[in-house]
Coordinates of C-alpha atoms and ligand atoms in Angstrom, one line a residue:
X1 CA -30.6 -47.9 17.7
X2 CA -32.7 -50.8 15.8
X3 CA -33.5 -53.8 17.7
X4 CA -31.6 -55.3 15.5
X5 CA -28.2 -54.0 16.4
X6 CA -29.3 -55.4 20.3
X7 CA -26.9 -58.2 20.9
X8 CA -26.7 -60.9 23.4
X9 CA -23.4 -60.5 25.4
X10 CA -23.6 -63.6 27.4
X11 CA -23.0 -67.0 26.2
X12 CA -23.3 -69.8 28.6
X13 CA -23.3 -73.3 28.7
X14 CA -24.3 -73.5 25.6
X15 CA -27.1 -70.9 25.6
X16 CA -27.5 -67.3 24.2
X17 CA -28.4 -64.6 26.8
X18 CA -29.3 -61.0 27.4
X19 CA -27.1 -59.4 30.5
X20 CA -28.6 -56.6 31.9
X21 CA -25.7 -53.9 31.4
X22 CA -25.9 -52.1 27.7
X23 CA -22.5 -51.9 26.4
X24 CA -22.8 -49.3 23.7
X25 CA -20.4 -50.4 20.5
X26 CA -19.0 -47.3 18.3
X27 CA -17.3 -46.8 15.0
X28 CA -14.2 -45.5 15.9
X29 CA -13.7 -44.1 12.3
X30 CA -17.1 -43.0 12.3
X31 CA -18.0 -42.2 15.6
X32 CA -21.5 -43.7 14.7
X33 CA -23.0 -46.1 17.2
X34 CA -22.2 -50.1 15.5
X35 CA -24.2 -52.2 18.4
X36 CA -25.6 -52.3 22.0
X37 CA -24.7 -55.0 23.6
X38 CA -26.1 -56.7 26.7
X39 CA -23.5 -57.5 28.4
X40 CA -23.1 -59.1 31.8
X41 CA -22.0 -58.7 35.7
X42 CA -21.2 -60.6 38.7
X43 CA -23.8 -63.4 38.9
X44 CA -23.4 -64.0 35.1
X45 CA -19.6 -64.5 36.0
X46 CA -20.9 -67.0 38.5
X47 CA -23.1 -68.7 36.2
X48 CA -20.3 -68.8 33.4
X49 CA -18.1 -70.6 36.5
X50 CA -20.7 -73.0 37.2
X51 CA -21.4 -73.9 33.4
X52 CA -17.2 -74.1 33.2
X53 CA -17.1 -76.4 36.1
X54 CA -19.4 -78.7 35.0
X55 CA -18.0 -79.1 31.3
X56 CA -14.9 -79.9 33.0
X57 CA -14.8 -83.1 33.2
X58 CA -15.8 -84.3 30.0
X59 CA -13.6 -82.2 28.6
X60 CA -10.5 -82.4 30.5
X61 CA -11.0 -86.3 29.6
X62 CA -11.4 -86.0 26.3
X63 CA -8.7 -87.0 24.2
X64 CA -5.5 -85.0 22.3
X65 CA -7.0 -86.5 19.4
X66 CA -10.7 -85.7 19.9
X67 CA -9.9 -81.8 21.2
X68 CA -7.6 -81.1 18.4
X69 CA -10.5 -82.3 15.7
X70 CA -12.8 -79.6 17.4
X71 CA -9.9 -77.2 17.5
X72 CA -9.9 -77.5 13.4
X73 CA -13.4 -77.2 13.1
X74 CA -13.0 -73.7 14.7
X75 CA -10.2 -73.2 12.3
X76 CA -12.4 -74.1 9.6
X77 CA -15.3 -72.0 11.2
X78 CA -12.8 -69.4 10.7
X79 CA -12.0 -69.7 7.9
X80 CA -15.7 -70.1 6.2
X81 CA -16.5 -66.6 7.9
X82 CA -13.1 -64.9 7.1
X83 CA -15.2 -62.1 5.6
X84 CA -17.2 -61.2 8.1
X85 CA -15.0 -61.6 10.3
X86 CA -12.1 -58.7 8.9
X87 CA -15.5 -56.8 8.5
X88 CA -15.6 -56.9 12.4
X89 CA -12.4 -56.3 13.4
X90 CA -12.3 -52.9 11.0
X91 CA -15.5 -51.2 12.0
X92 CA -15.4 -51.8 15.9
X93 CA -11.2 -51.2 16.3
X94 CA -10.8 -49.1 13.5
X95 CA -7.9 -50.9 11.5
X96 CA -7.4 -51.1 7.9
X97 CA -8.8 -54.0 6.2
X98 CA -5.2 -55.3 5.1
X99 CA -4.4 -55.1 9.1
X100 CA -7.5 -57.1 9.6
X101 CA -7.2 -59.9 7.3
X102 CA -3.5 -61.1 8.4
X103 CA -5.7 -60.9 12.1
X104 CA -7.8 -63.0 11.0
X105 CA -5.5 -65.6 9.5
X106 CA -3.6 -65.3 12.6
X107 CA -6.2 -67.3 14.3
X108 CA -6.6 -69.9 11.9
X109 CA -2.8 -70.5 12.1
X110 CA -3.3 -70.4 16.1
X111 CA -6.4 -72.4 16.1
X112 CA -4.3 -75.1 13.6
X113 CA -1.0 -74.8 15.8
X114 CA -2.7 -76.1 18.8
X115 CA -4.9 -78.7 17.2
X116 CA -1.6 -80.4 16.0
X117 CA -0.3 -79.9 19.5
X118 CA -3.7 -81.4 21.2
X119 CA -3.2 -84.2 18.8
X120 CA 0.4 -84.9 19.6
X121 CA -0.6 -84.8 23.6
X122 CA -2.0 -88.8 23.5
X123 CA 1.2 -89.9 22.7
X124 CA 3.4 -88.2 25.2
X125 CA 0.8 -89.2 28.7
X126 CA 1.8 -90.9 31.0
X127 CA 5.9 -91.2 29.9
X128 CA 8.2 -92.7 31.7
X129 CA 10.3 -91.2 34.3
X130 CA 14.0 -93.1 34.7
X131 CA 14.7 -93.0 38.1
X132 CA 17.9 -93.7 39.9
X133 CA 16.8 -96.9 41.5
X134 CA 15.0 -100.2 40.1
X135 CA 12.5 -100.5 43.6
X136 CA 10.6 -97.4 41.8
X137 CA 8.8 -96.7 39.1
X138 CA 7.6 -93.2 37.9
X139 CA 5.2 -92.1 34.7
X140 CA 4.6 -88.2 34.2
X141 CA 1.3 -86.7 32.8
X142 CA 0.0 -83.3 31.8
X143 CA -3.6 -82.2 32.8
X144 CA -5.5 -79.3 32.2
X145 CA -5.0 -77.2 34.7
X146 CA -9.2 -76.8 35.4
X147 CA -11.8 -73.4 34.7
X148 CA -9.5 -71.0 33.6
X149 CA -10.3 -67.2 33.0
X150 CA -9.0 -65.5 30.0
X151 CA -9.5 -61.4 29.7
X152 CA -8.5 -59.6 27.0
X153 CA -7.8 -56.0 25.6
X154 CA -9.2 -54.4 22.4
X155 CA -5.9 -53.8 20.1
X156 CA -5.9 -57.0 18.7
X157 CA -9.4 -58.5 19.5
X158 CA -9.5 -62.5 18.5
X159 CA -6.5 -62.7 18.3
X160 CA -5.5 -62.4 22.0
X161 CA -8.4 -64.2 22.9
X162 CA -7.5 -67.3 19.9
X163 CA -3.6 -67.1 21.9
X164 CA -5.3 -67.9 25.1
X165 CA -8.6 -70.2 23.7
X166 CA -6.6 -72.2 21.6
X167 CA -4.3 -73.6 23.9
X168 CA -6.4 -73.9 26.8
X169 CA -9.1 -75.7 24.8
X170 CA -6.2 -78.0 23.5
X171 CA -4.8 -78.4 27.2
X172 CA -8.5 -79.3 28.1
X173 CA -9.6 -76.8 30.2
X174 CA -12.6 -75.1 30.4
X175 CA -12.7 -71.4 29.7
X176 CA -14.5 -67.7 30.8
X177 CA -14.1 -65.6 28.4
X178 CA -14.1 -62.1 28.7
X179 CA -13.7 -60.3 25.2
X180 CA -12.8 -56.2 26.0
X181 CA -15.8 -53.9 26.3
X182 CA -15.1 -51.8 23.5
X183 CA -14.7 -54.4 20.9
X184 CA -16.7 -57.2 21.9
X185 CA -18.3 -57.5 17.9
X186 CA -15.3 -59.9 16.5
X187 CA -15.3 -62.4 20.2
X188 CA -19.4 -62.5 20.1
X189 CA -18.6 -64.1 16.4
X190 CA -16.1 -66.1 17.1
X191 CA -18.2 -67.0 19.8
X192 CA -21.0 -68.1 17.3
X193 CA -17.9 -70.4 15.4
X194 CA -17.0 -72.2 18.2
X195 CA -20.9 -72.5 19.5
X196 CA -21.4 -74.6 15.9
X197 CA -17.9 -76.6 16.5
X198 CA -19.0 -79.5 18.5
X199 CA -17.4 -78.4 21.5
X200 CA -19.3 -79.8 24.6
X201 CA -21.5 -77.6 26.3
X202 CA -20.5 -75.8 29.1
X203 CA -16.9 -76.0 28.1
X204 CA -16.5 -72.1 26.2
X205 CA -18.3 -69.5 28.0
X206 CA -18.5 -65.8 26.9
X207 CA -19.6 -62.9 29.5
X208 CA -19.3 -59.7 27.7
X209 CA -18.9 -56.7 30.5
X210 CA -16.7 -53.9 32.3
X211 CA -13.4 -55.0 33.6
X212 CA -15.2 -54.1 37.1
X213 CA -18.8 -56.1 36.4
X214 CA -17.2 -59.1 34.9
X215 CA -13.0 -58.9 34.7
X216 CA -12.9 -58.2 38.6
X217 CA -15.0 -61.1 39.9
X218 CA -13.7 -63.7 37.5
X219 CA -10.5 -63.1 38.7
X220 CA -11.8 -63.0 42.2
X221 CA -13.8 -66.5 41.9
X222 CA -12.2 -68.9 44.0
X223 CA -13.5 -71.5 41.5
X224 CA -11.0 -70.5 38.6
X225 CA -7.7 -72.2 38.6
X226 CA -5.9 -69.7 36.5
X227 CA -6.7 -66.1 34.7
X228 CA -4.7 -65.7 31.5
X229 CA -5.0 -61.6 31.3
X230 CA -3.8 -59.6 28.7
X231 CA -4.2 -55.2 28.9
X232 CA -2.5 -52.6 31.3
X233 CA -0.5 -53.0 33.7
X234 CA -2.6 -50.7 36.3
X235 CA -5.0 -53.6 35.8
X236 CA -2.7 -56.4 35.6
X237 CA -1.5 -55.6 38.5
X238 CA -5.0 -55.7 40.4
X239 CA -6.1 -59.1 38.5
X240 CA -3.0 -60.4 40.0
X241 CA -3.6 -59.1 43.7
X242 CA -7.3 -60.5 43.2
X243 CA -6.0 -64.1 41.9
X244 CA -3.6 -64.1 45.0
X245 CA -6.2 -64.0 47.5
X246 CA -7.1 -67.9 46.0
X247 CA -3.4 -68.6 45.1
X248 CA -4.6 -68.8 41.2
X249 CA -2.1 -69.2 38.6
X250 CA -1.5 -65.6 36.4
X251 CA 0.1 -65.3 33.2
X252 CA 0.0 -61.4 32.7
X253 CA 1.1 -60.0 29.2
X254 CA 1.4 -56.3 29.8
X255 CA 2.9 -52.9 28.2
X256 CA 5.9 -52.5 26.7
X257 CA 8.3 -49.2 25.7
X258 CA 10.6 -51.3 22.8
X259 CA 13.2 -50.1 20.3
X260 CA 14.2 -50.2 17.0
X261 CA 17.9 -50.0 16.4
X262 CA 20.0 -49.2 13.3
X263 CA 23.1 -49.8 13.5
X264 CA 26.0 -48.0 11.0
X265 CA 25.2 -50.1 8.3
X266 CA 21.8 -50.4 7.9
X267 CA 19.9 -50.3 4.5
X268 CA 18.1 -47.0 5.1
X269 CA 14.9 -48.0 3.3
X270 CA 14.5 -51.2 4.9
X271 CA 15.3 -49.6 8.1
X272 CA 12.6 -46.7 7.6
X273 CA 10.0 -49.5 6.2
X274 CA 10.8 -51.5 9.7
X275 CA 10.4 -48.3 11.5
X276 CA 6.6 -47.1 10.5
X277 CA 5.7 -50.9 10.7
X278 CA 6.9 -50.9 14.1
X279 CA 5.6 -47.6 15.0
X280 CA 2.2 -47.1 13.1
X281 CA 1.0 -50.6 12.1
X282 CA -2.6 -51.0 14.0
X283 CA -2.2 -47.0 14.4
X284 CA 0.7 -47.8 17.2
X285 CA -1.6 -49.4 19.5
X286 CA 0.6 -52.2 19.7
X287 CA 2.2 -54.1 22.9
X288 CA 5.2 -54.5 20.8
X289 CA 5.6 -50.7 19.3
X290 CA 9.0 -50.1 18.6
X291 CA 8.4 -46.4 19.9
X292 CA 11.8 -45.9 20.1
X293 CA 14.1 -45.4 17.3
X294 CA 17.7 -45.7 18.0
X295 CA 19.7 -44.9 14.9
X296 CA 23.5 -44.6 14.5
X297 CA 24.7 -41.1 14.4
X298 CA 26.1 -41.2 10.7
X299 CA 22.8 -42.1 9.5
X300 CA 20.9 -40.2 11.7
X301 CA 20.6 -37.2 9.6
X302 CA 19.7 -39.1 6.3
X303 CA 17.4 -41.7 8.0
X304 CA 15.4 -38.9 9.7
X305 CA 14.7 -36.9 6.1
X306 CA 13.5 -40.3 4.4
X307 CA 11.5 -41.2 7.9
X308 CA 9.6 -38.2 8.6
X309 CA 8.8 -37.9 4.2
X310 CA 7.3 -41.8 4.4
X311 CA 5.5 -40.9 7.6
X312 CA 3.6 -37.8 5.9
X313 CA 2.9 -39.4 3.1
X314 CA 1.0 -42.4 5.0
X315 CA -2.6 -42.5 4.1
X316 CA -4.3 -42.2 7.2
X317 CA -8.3 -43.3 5.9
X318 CA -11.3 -44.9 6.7
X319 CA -10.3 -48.7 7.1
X320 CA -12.4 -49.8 4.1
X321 CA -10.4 -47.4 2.0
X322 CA -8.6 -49.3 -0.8
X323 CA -5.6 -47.1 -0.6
X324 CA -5.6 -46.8 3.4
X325 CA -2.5 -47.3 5.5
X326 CA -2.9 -46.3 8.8
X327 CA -6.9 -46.3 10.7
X328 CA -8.6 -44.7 13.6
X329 CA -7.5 -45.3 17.0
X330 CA -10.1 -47.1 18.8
X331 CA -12.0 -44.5 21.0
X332 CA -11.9 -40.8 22.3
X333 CA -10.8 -42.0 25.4
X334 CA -7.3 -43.5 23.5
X335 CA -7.4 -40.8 21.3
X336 CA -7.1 -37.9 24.0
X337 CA -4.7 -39.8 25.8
X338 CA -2.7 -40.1 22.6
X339 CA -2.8 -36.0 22.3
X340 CA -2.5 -35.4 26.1
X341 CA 0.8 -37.6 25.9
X342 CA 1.7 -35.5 22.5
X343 CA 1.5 -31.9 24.1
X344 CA 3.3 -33.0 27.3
X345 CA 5.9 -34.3 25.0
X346 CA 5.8 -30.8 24.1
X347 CA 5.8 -29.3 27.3
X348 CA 9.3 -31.1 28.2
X349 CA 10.8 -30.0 25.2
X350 CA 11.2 -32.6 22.4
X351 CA 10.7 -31.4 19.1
X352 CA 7.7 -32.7 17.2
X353 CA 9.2 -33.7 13.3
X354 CA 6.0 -34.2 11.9
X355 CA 2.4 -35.4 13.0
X356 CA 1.0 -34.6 16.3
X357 CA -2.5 -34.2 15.7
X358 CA -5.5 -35.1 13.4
X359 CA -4.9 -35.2 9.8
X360 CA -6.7 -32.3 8.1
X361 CA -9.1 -34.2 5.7
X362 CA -10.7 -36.1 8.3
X363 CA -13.9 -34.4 9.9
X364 CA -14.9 -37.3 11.8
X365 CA -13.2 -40.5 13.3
X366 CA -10.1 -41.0 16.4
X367 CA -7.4 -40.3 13.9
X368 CA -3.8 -39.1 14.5
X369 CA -1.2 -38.4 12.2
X370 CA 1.8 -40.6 12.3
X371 CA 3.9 -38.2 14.8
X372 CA 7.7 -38.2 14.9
X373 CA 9.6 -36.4 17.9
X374 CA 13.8 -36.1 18.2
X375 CA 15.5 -34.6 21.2
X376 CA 12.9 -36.3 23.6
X377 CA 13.9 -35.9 27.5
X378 CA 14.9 -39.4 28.5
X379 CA 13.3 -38.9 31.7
X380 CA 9.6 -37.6 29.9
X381 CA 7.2 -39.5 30.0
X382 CA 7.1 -39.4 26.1
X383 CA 10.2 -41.9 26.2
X384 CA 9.6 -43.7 29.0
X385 CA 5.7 -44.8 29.0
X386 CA 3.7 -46.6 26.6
X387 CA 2.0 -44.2 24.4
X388 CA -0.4 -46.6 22.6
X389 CA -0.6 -44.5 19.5
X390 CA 1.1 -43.7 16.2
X391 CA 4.3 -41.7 17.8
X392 CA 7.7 -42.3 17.5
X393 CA 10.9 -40.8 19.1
X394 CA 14.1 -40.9 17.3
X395 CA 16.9 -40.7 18.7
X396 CA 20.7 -41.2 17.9
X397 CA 23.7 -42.8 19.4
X398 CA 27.0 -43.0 18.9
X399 CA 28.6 -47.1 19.6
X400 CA 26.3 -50.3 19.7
X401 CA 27.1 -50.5 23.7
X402 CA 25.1 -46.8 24.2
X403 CA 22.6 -48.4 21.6
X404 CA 22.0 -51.6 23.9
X405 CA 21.8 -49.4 26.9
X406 CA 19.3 -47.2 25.5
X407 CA 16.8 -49.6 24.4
X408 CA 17.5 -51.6 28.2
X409 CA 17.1 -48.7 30.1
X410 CA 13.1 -49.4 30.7
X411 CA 10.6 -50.7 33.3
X412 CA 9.4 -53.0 30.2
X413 CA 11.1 -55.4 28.0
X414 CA 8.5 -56.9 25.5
X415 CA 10.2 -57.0 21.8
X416 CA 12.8 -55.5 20.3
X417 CA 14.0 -54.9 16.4
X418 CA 17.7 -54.8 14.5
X419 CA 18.5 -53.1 11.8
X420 CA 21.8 -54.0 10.0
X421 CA 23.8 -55.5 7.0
X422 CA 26.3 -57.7 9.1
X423 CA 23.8 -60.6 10.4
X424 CA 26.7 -61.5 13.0
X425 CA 26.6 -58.3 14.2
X426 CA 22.7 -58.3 14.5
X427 CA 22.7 -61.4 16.1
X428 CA 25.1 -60.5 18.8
X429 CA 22.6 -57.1 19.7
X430 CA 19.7 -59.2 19.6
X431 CA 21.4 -61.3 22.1
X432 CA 22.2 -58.4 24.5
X433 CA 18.5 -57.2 24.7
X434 CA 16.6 -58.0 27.0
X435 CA 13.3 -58.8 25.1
X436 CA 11.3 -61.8 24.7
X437 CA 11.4 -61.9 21.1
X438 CA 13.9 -59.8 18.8
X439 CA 13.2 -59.5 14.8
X440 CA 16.4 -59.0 12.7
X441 CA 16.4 -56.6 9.3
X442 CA 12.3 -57.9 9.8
X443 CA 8.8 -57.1 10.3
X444 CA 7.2 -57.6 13.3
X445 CA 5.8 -61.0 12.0
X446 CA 4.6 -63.4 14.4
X447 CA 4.5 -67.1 14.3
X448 CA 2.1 -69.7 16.5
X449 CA 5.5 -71.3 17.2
X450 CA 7.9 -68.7 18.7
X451 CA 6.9 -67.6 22.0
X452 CA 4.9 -64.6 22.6
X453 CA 6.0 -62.8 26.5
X454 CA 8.9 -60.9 27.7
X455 CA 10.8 -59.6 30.2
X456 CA 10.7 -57.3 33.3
X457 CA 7.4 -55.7 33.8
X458 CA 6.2 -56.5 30.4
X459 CA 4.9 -60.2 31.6
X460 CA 4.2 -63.1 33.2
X461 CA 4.5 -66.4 31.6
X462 CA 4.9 -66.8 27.9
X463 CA 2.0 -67.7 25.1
X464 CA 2.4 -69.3 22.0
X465 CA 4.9 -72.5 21.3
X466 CA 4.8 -75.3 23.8
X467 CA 4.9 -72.5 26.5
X468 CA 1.1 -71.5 25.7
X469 CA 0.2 -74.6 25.9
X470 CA 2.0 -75.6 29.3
X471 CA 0.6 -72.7 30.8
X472 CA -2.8 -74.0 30.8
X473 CA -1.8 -77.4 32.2
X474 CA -0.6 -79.3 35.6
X475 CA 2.4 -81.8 36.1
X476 CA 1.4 -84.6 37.5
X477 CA 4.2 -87.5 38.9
X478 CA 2.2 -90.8 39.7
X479 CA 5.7 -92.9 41.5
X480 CA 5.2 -96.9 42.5
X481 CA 6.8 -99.4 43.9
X482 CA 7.8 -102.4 41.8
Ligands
LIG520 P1 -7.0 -52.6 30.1 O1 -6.0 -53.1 31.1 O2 -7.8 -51.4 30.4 O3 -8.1 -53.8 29.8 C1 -7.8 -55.1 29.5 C2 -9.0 -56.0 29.8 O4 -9.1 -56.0 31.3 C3 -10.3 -55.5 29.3 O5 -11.1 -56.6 29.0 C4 -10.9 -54.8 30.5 O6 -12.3 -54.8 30.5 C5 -10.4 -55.7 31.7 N1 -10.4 -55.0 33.0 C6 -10.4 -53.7 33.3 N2 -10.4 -53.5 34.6 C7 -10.4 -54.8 35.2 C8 -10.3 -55.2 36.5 N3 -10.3 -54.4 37.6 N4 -10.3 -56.6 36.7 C9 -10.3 -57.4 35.7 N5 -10.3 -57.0 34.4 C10 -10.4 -55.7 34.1 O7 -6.2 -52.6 28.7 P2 -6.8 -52.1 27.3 O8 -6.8 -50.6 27.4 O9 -8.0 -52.8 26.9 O10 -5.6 -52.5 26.3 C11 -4.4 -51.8 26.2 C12 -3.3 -52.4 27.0 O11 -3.1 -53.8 26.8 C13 -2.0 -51.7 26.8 O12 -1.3 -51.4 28.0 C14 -1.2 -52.8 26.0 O13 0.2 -52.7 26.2 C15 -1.7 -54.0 26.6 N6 -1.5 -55.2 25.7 C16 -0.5 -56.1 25.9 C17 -0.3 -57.1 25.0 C18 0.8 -58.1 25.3 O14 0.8 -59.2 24.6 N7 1.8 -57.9 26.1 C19 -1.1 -57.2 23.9 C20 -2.1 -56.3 23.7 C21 -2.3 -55.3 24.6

């Protein structure tokens, strides 16, 4: 390793450091070594805290107007380094370059969405209340809600951080960030974007580290007012039981296990097209995988042949590949749990379609073949947990009511997709699911202004919308007398 590929994982008020834990950084389509970076522990959590509290103030008083101009300039930042950026997100996670790119205009949309909503916030202070007597009066305002921690996973990195930045910066809080361990390359630039933006010092804070150097004592820190987590929910669940110790504020998006349905009269093209988005777009390692196909039982047959031929015939390359359509998962460790989770599918009996190991004309790299399994226990593990991976089960059913049930029947409830030529129809299932966001005869496209959360085990809170923003900030009631 050069001494050039030695990074700086810690950025605090305002400053560049060194941590003293080596993170090493890896190709995942490669396997080859991208970085080591230095990445931080428990008193560079305290430090970041520190440098957090003391931007506070300035910030937090800062007006909508003034953070939402700072909130374009990171935009712009964006923007200017697009590039580089997509160049990022494809070495250190793996996905395809056509992945990365609508990732990367995914923040600029964010980073827009919430500057427009930071401006709007001057105008709405301090409104006022109507009360049901003339000896009172009452005005309302919305403060940031103080040093907030924000951790995020690797699947989708800057964007799950630019969901939680955005809005907290427009809120006016100041922010910990800790970017995932494995791909910290795309946060540490984004860090360098928002380090040229104008931002006060002090107010963004970076520590790169482990979830147990750096995620564990920033949720513990009794100086944080809220810890904006998104990953597992073995690890949600502790951030959570940390923050209660403090009575912080947690919004927690987690796993899900979400379906697909097509109903009877479903255009079988579109419906296959929906189902390899939803099942292999950023190689499965989605939140929102549609990993379970629910198909009518007079398609079934049909939909299944033209399914598992589009799913071999998906290029599964090296992310800079012109013609690639599916990457590398992002590490050994995801892609032996993908395999382990595979052969037990096995082991139960369901009965692999297609897929269900590394493609043959790949030496090197953490890449599966878009796997398909039918006849899938419903009690295995393969249908019930979140595989995080490029693996599908199909399954068919025979009225809209088992269909509904199906899809219901799970610990999670994050998204859900419908499939079908009469829109009433569609609407009316979407309604019946319990998801936080349902996509009819569409992609899994996201907008800054829909919220982003769902139901059951899958999370806490929602981000995104109004909601993202609200979750960063406190309601404040200031009542006189006349
Ligand atoms: P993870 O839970 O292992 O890690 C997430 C983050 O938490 C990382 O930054 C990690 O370092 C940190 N962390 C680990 N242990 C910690 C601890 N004890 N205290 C505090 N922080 C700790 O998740 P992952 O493997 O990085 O990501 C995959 C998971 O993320 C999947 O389960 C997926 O469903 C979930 N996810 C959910 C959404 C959503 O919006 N609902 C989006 C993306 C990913």
């Amino acid at each position: 390793m050069s001494q050039a590929n030695l990074l700086n994982g810690l950025y605090i008020d305002g400053q560049w450091r060194a941590g003293s834990e080596l993170l090493p950084v890896i190709n995942p389509s490669t396997e080859e070594p991208l970085a080591l970076v230095a990445g931080g522990d428990r008193h560079s959590v305290e430090q970041a805290v520190t440098a957090a509290q003391a931007g506070l103030a300035h910030w937090a008083a800062a007006s909508g107007a003034e953070r939402g101009a700072v909130l374009r300039r990171i935009a712009a930042g964006v923007a200017e380094h697009r590039e580089r950026l997509m160049h990022l997100q494809s070495s250190n996670n793996g996905k395809p370059q056509f992945e990365a790119a609508i990732d990367v205009d995914d923040v600029i949309a964010t980073f827009e969405y919430y500057a427009g909503l930071a401006e709007g916030l001057d105008a709405a202070q301090d409104r006022d209340v109507p009360l049901p007597s003339d000896d009172f009066s009452a005005r309302v305002r919305r403060e940031p809600c103080g040093v907030v921690g924000l951790i995020v996973p690797w699947n989708f990195p800057m964007v799950t951080t630019a969901w939680k930045l955005a809005p907290a910066l427009a809120a006016g809080c100041s922010v910990v960030l800790k970017p995932s361990e494995v791909t910290p390359l795309p946060e540490l630039e984004l860090a360098a974007i928002i380090a040229q933006s104008g931002l006060p010092k002090g107010v963004f804070n970076l520590v790169c580290g482990t979830g147990l150097a750096v995620g564990a004592p920033l949720a513990a820190d009794p100086r944080v007012a809220k810890i904006s987590f998104t990953g597992s929910n073995a690890v949600g669940v502790q951030v959570m039981q940390r923050a209660a110790e403090t009575v912080k504020g947690v919004s927690l998006e987690l796993g899900g296990k979400s379906s697909l349905l097509v109903l009877a009269d479903a255009d079988l093209e579109l419906a296959v097209e929906l189902a390899c988005g939803g099942g292999f777009f950023n190689a499965g390692q989605m939140c929102s995988a549609t990993s379970r196909v629910l198909v009518a039982d007079e398609l079934a047959d049909e939909f299944l042949l033209r399914l598992k031929a589009r799913a071999e015939a998906i290029r599964v390359a090296d992310p800079f590949d012109p013609d690639v359509e599916m990457g590398a998962l992002v590490n050994q460790a995801q892609y032996q749990r993908v395999l382990g989770h595979i052969e037990r599918g096995l082991s139960v009996g369901a009965k692999l379609v297609c897929g269900g190991g590394r493609p043959a004309d790949r030496e090197r790299g953490f890449f599966v073949r878009p796997t398909l399994f039918t006849e899938v226990p419903l009690d295995s593990a393969l249908w019930r947990e979140e595989i995080f991976g490029p693996v599908l089960c199909v399954r068919s059913f025979a009225s809209e009511a088992e269909a509904i049930a199906l899809a219901n029947d799970s610990e999670f409830g994050l998204v859900a997709s419908v499939v079908s030529a009469d829109l009433d129809n569609a609407e009316r299932v979407a309604n019946a699911l319990q998801a936080g966001l349902v996509w009819i005869n569409a992609p899994q496209v996201i907008f800054p202004q829909t919220a982003w959360g769902g139901y059951k085990q899958s999370s806490i809170g929602r981000e995104l919308g109004p909601w993202g923003l609200q979750a960063f900030q406190e309601i404040k009631h200031v009542v006189r007398a006349r």
